[in-house]
Tab-separated table of C-alpha atoms in Angstrom:
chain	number	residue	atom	x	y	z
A	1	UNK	CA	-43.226	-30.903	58.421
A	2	UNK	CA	-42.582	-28.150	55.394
A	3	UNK	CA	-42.955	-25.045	56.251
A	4	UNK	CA	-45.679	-22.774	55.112
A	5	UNK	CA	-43.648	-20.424	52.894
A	6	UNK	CA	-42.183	-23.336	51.467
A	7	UNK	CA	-45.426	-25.196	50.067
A	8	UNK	CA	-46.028	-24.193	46.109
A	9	UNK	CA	-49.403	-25.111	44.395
A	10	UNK	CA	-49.766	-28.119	42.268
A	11	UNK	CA	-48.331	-27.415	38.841
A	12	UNK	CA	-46.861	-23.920	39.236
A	13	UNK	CA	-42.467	-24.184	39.063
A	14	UNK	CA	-40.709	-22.544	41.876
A	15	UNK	CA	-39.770	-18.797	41.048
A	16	UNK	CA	-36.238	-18.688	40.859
A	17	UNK	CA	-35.511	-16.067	43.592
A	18	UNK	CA	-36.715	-18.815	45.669
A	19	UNK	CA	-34.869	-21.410	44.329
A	20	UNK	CA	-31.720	-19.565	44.027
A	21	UNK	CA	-29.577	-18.273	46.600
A	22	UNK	CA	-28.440	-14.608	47.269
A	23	UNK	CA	-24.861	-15.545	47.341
A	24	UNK	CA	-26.020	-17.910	44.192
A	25	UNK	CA	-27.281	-14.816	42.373
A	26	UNK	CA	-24.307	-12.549	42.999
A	27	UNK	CA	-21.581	-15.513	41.740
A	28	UNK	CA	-23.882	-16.000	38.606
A	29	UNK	CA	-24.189	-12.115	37.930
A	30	UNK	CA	-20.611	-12.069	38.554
A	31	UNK	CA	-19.838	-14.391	36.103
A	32	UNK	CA	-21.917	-12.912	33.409
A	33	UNK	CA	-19.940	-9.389	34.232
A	34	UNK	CA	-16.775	-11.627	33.533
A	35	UNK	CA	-18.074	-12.737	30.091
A	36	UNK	CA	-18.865	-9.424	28.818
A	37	UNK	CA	-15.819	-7.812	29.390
A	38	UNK	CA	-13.790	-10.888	27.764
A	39	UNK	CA	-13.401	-9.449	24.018
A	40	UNK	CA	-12.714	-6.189	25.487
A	41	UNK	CA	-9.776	-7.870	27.168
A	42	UNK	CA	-8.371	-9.228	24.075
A	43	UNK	CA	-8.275	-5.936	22.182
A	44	UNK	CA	-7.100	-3.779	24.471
A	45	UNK	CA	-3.309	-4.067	24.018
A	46	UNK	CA	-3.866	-4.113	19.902
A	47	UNK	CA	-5.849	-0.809	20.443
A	48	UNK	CA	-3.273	0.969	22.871
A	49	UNK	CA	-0.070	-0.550	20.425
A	50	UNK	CA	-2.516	1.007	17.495
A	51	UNK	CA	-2.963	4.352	19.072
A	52	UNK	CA	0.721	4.962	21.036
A	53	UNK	CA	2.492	3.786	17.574
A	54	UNK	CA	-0.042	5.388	14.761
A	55	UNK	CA	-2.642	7.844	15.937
A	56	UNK	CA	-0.685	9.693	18.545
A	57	UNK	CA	1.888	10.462	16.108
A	58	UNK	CA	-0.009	11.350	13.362
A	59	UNK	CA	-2.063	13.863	15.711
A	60	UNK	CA	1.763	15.055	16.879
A	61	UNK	CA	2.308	15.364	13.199
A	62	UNK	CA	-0.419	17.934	12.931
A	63	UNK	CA	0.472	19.796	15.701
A	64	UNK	CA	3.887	20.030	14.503
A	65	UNK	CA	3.058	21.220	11.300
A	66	UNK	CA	1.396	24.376	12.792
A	67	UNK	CA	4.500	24.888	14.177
A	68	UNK	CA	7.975	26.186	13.820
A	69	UNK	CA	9.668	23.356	15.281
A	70	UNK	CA	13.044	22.740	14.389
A	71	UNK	CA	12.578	19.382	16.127
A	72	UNK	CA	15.073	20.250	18.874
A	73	UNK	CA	14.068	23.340	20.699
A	74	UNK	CA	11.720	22.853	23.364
A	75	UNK	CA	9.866	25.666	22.424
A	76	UNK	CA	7.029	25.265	19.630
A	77	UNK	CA	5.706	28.400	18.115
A	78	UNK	CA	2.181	28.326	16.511
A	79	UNK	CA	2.425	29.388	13.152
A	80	UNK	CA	-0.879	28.832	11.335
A	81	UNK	CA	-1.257	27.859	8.119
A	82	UNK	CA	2.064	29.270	6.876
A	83	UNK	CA	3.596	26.161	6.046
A	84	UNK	CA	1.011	24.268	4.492
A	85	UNK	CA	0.965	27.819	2.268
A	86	UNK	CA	4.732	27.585	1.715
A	87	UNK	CA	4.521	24.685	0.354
A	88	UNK	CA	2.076	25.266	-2.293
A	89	UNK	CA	3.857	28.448	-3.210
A	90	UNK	CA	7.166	27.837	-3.475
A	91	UNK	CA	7.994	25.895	-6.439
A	92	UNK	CA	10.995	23.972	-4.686
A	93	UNK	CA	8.506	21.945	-2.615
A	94	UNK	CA	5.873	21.491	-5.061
A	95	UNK	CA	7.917	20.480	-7.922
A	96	UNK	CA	9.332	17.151	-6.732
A	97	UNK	CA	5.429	15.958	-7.624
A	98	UNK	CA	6.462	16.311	-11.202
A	99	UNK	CA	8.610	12.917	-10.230
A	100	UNK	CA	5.851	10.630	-9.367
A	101	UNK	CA	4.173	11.195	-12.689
A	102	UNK	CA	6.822	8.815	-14.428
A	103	UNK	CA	6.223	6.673	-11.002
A	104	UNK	CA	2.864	6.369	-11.734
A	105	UNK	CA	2.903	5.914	-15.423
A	106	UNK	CA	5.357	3.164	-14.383
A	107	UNK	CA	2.786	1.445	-12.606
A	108	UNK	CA	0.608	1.269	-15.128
A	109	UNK	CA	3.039	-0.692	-16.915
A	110	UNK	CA	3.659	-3.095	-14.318
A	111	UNK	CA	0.001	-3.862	-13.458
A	112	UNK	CA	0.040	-4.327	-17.456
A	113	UNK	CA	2.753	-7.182	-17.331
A	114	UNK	CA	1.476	-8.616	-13.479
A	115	UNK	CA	-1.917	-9.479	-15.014
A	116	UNK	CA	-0.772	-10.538	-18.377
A	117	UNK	CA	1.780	-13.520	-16.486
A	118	UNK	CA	-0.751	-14.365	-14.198
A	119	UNK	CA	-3.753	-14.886	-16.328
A	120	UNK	CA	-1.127	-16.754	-18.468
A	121	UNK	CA	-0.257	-19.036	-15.752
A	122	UNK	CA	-3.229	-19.453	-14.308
A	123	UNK	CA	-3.951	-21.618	-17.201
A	124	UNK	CA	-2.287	-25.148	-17.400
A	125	UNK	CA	1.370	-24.468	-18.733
A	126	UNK	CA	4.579	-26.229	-18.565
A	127	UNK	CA	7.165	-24.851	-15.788
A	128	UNK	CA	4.010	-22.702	-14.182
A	129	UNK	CA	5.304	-22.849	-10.545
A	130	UNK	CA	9.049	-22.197	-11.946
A	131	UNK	CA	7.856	-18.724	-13.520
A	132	UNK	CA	5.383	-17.941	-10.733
A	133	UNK	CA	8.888	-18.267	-8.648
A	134	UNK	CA	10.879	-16.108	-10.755
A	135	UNK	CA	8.188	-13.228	-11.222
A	136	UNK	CA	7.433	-12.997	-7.462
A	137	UNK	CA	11.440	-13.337	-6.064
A	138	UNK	CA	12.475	-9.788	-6.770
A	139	UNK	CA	9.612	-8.569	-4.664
A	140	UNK	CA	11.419	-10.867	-1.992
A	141	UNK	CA	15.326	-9.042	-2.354
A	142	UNK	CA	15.570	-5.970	0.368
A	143	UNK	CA	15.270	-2.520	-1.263
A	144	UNK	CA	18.808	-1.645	-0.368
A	145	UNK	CA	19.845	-4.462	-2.210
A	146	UNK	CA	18.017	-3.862	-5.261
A	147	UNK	CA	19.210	-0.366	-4.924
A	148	UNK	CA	22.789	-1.583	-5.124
A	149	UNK	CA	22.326	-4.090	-7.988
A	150	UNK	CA	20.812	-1.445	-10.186
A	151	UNK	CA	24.228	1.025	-9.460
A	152	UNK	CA	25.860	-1.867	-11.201
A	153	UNK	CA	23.591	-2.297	-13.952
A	154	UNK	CA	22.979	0.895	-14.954
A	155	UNK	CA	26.625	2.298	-14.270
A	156	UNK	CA	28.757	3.683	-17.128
A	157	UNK	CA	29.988	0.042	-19.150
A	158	UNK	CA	27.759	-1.548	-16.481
A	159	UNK	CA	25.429	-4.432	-17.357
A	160	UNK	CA	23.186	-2.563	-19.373
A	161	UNK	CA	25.543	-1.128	-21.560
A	162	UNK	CA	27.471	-4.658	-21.966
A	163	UNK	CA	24.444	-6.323	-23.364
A	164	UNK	CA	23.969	-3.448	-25.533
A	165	UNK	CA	27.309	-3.840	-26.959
A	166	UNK	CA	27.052	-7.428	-27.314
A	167	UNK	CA	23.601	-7.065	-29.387
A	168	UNK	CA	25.196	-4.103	-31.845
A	169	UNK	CA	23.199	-1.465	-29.856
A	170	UNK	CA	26.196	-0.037	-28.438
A	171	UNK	CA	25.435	3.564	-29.961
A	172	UNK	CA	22.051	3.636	-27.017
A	173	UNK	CA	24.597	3.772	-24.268
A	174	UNK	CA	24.422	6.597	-22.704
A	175	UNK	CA	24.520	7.793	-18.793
A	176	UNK	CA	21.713	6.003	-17.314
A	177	UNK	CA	21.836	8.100	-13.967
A	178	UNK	CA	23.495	10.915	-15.229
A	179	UNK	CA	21.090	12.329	-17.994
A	180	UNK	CA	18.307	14.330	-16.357
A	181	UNK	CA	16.235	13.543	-18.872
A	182	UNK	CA	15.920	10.158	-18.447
A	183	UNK	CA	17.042	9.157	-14.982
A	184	UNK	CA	13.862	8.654	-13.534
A	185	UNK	CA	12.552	6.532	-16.450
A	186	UNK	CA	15.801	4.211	-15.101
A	187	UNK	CA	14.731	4.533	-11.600
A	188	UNK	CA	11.146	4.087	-12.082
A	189	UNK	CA	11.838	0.744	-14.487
A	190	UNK	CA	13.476	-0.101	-11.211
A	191	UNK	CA	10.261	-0.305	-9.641
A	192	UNK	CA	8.475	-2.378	-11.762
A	193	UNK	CA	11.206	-4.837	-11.649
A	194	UNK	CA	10.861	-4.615	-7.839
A	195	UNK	CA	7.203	-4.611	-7.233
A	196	UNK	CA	5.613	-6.322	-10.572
A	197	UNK	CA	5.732	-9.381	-8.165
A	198	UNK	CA	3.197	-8.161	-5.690
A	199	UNK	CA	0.667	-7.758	-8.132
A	200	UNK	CA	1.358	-10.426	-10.105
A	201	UNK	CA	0.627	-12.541	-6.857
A	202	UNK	CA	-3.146	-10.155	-5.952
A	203	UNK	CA	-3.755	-10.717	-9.701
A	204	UNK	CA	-2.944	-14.784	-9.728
A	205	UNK	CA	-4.932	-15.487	-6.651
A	206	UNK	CA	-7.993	-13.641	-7.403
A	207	UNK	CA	-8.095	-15.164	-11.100
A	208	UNK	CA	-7.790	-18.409	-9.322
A	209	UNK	CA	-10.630	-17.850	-6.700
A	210	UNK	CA	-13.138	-18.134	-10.438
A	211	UNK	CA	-14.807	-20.771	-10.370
A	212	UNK	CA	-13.283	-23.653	-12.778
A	213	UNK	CA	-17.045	-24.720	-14.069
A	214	UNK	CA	-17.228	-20.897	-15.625
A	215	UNK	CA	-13.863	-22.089	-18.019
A	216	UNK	CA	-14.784	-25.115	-18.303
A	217	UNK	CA	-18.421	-24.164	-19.678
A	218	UNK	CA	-16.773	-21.652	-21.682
A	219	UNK	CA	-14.763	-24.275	-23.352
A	220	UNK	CA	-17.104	-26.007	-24.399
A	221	UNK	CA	-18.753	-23.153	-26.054
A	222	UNK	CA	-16.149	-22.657	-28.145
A	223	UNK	CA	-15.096	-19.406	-26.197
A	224	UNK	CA	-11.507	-18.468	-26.843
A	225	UNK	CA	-8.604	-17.599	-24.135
A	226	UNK	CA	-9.062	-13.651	-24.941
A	227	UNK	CA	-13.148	-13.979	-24.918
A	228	UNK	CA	-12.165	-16.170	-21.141
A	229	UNK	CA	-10.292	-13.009	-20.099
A	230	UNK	CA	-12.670	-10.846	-21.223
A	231	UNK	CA	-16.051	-12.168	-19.767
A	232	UNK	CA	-14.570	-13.875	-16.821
A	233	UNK	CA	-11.425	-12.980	-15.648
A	234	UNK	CA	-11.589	-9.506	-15.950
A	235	UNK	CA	-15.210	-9.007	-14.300
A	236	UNK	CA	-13.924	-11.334	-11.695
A	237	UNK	CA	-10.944	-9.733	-10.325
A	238	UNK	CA	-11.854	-6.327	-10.827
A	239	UNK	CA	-12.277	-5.356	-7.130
A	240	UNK	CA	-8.384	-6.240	-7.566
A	241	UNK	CA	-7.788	-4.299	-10.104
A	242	UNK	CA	-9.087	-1.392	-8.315
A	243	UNK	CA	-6.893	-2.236	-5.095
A	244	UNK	CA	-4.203	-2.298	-7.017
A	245	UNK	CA	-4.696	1.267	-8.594
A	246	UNK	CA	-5.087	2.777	-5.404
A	247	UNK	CA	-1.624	1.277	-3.944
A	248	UNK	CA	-0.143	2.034	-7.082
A	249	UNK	CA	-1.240	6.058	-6.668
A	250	UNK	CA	-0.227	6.310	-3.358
A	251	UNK	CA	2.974	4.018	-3.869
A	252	UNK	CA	4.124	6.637	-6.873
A	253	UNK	CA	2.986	9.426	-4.126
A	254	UNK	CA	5.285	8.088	-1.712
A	255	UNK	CA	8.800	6.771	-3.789
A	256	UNK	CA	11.893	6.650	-1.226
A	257	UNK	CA	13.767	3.565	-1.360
A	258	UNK	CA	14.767	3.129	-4.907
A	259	UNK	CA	16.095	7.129	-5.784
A	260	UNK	CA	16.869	7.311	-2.076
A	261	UNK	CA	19.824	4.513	-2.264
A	262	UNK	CA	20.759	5.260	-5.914
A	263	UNK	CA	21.118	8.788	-6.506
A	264	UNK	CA	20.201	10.542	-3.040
A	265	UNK	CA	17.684	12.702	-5.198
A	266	UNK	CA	20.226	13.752	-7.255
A	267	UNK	CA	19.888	14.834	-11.014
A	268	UNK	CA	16.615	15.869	-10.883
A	269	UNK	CA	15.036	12.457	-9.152
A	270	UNK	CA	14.264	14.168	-5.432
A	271	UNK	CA	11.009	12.730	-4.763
A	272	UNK	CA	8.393	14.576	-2.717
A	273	UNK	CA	9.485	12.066	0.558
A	274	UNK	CA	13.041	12.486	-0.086
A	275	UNK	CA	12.624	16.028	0.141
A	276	UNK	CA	9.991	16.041	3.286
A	277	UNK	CA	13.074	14.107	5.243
A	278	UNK	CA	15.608	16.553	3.402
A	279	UNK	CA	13.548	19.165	4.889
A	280	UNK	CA	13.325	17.657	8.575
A	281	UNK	CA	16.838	16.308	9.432
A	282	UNK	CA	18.941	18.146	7.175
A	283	UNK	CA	17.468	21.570	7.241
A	284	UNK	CA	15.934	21.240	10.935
A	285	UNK	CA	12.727	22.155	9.638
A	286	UNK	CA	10.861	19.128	11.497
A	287	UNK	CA	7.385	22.249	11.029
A	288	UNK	CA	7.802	22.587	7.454
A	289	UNK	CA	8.646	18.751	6.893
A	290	UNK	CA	4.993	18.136	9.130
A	291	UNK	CA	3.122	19.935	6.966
A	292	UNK	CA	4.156	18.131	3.749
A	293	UNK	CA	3.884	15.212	5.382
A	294	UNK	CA	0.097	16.525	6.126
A	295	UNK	CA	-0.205	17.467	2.184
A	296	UNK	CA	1.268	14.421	1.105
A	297	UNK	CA	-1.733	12.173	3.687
A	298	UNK	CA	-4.325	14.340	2.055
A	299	UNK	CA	-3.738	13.694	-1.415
A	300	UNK	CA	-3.314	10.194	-1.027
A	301	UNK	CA	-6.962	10.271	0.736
A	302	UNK	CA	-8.579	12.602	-2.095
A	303	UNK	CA	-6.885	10.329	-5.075
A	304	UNK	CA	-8.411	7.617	-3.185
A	305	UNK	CA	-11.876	8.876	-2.348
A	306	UNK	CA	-12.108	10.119	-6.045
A	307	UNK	CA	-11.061	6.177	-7.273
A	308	UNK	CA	-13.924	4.694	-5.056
A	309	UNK	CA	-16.457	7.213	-6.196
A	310	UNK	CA	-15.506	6.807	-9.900
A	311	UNK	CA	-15.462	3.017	-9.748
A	312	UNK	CA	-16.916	1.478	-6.816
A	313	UNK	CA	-16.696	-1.593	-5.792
A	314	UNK	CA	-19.348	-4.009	-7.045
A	315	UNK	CA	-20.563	-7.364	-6.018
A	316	UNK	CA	-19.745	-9.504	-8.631
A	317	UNK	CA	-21.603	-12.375	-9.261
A	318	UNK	CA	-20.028	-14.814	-12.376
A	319	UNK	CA	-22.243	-17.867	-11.294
């Protein structure tokens, strides 16, 4: 015979603290505990990699450039703002900026010839994958290679000069590293051999993410490859185009490789990194290094803040 307790009226479900046990309801809460904490799980050893390889040292990096730290004594004295004022005082630190201008005017030129090639083979043409090949490799050969290929092509009867002589342009030889005046147009055209790959690959996949009805309708009304750039491409991969402005501002900010392997800064081509690390491990001024390290971060930032507020990014909407 049922207990009292135990009898519910006709029609009305069991409540489930009556149904359930207490262990029951301890296991289950347990288990929901176990579910919650899951994703946390997962991220925890990206966030601590993130912060013990990147944050950390770029809050170490601001200390240190408050400092006089000669990045061996143990000893760290607080400087204030003297460094960061050094820097934009003294002419010898602020000067190597002048060197990214032809850097940046270099980029301009290879975002030029990235988007022309790809919006060229984007279209059907013979030998497309061949080209797409040969524009992206040199983007695949290590910097220190590169570096040493370009000593031998711009050397003194080097490649450059050969072909020269072999068109009848022998009298434009000249010293392609050695002439102040133009050794960081050499190093620079470097570059854009080196890196007109990359965005010749951003460019090419977000001209082919368009929507082939939009050409196709365009054919038919008669619109021509120029009026297809124009209305389609261009509005189309313009969130591109702005990405690759603000890599190719902060890329010109931050030059190392290239001048670094070929002329060690020499001649007049000491870019502003080149001499931040001059400043660190050759003159033990790891303070003074910090702080244009600091400079350098917030320029980048403010080049890039101004970009986003001058052209934002917009949905774009081609259908």
């Amino acid at each position: 015979m049922a207990a009292a307790s135990d009898v519910h009226p006709v029609g009305v479900a069991p409540i489930a603290s009556d149904r359930e046990s207490a262990p029951g309801r301890e296991r289950r809460r347990g288990s929901l505990t176990g579910w919650r904490i899951t994703p946390y799980l997962f991220i925890v050893i990206p966030v601590a990699l993130l912060l013990t390889f990147t944050y950390i040292p770029v809050l170490n990096m601001f200390w240190y450039s408050v400092t006089d730290w000669d990045g061996l004594d143990k000893v760290k004295n607080f400087v204030g703002l003297d460094n960061y004022v050094r820097v934009f005082t003294r002419e010898e630190y602020f000067r190597v900026f002048y060197v990214s201008l032809f850097y940046f005017a270099a980029s301009f030129v290879q975002m030029a010839i990235a988007l022309y090639y790809a919006t060229i083979l984007s279209f059907s043409t013979r030998f497309r994958n061949l080209f797409k090949g040969i524009l992206f490799f040199p983007y695949l050969i290590n910097g220190v290679a590169i570096g040493f290929i370009f000593l031998y092509f711009f050397k003194p009867g080097g490649t450059l000069d050969a072909t020269l002589t072999a068109v009848g342009l022998e009298h434009l030889s000249q010293q392609w590293l050695g002439n102040r005046d133009i050794i960081n147009v050499s190093l620079a055209s470097t570059s854009v051999w080196r890196y007109t790959g990359l965005n010749f690959v951003l460019f090419l996949g977000a001209i082919q993410s368009i929507p082939g009805q939009l050409y196709e309708a365009a054919e038919i009304d008669g619109a021509s490859r120029w009026q297809q750039f124009r209305y389609i491409i261009a509005p189309g991969i313009k969130p591109i185009i702005g990405l690759s402005f603000i890599l190719a501002i902060s890329g010109s900010l931050a030059v190392f490789d290239i001048p670094f392997i070929m002329t060690s800064g020499a001649n007049g081509s000491e870019t502003f990194v080149i001499k931040t690390i001059v400043t660190a491990f050759k003159f033990n001024k790891v303070g003074q290094a910090s702080a244009m390290a600091v400079v350098l971060l917030l320029i980048v930032l403010l080049v890039t803040w101004v970009q986003r507020r001058l052209v934002p990014d917009e949905k774009v909407n081609l259908t």
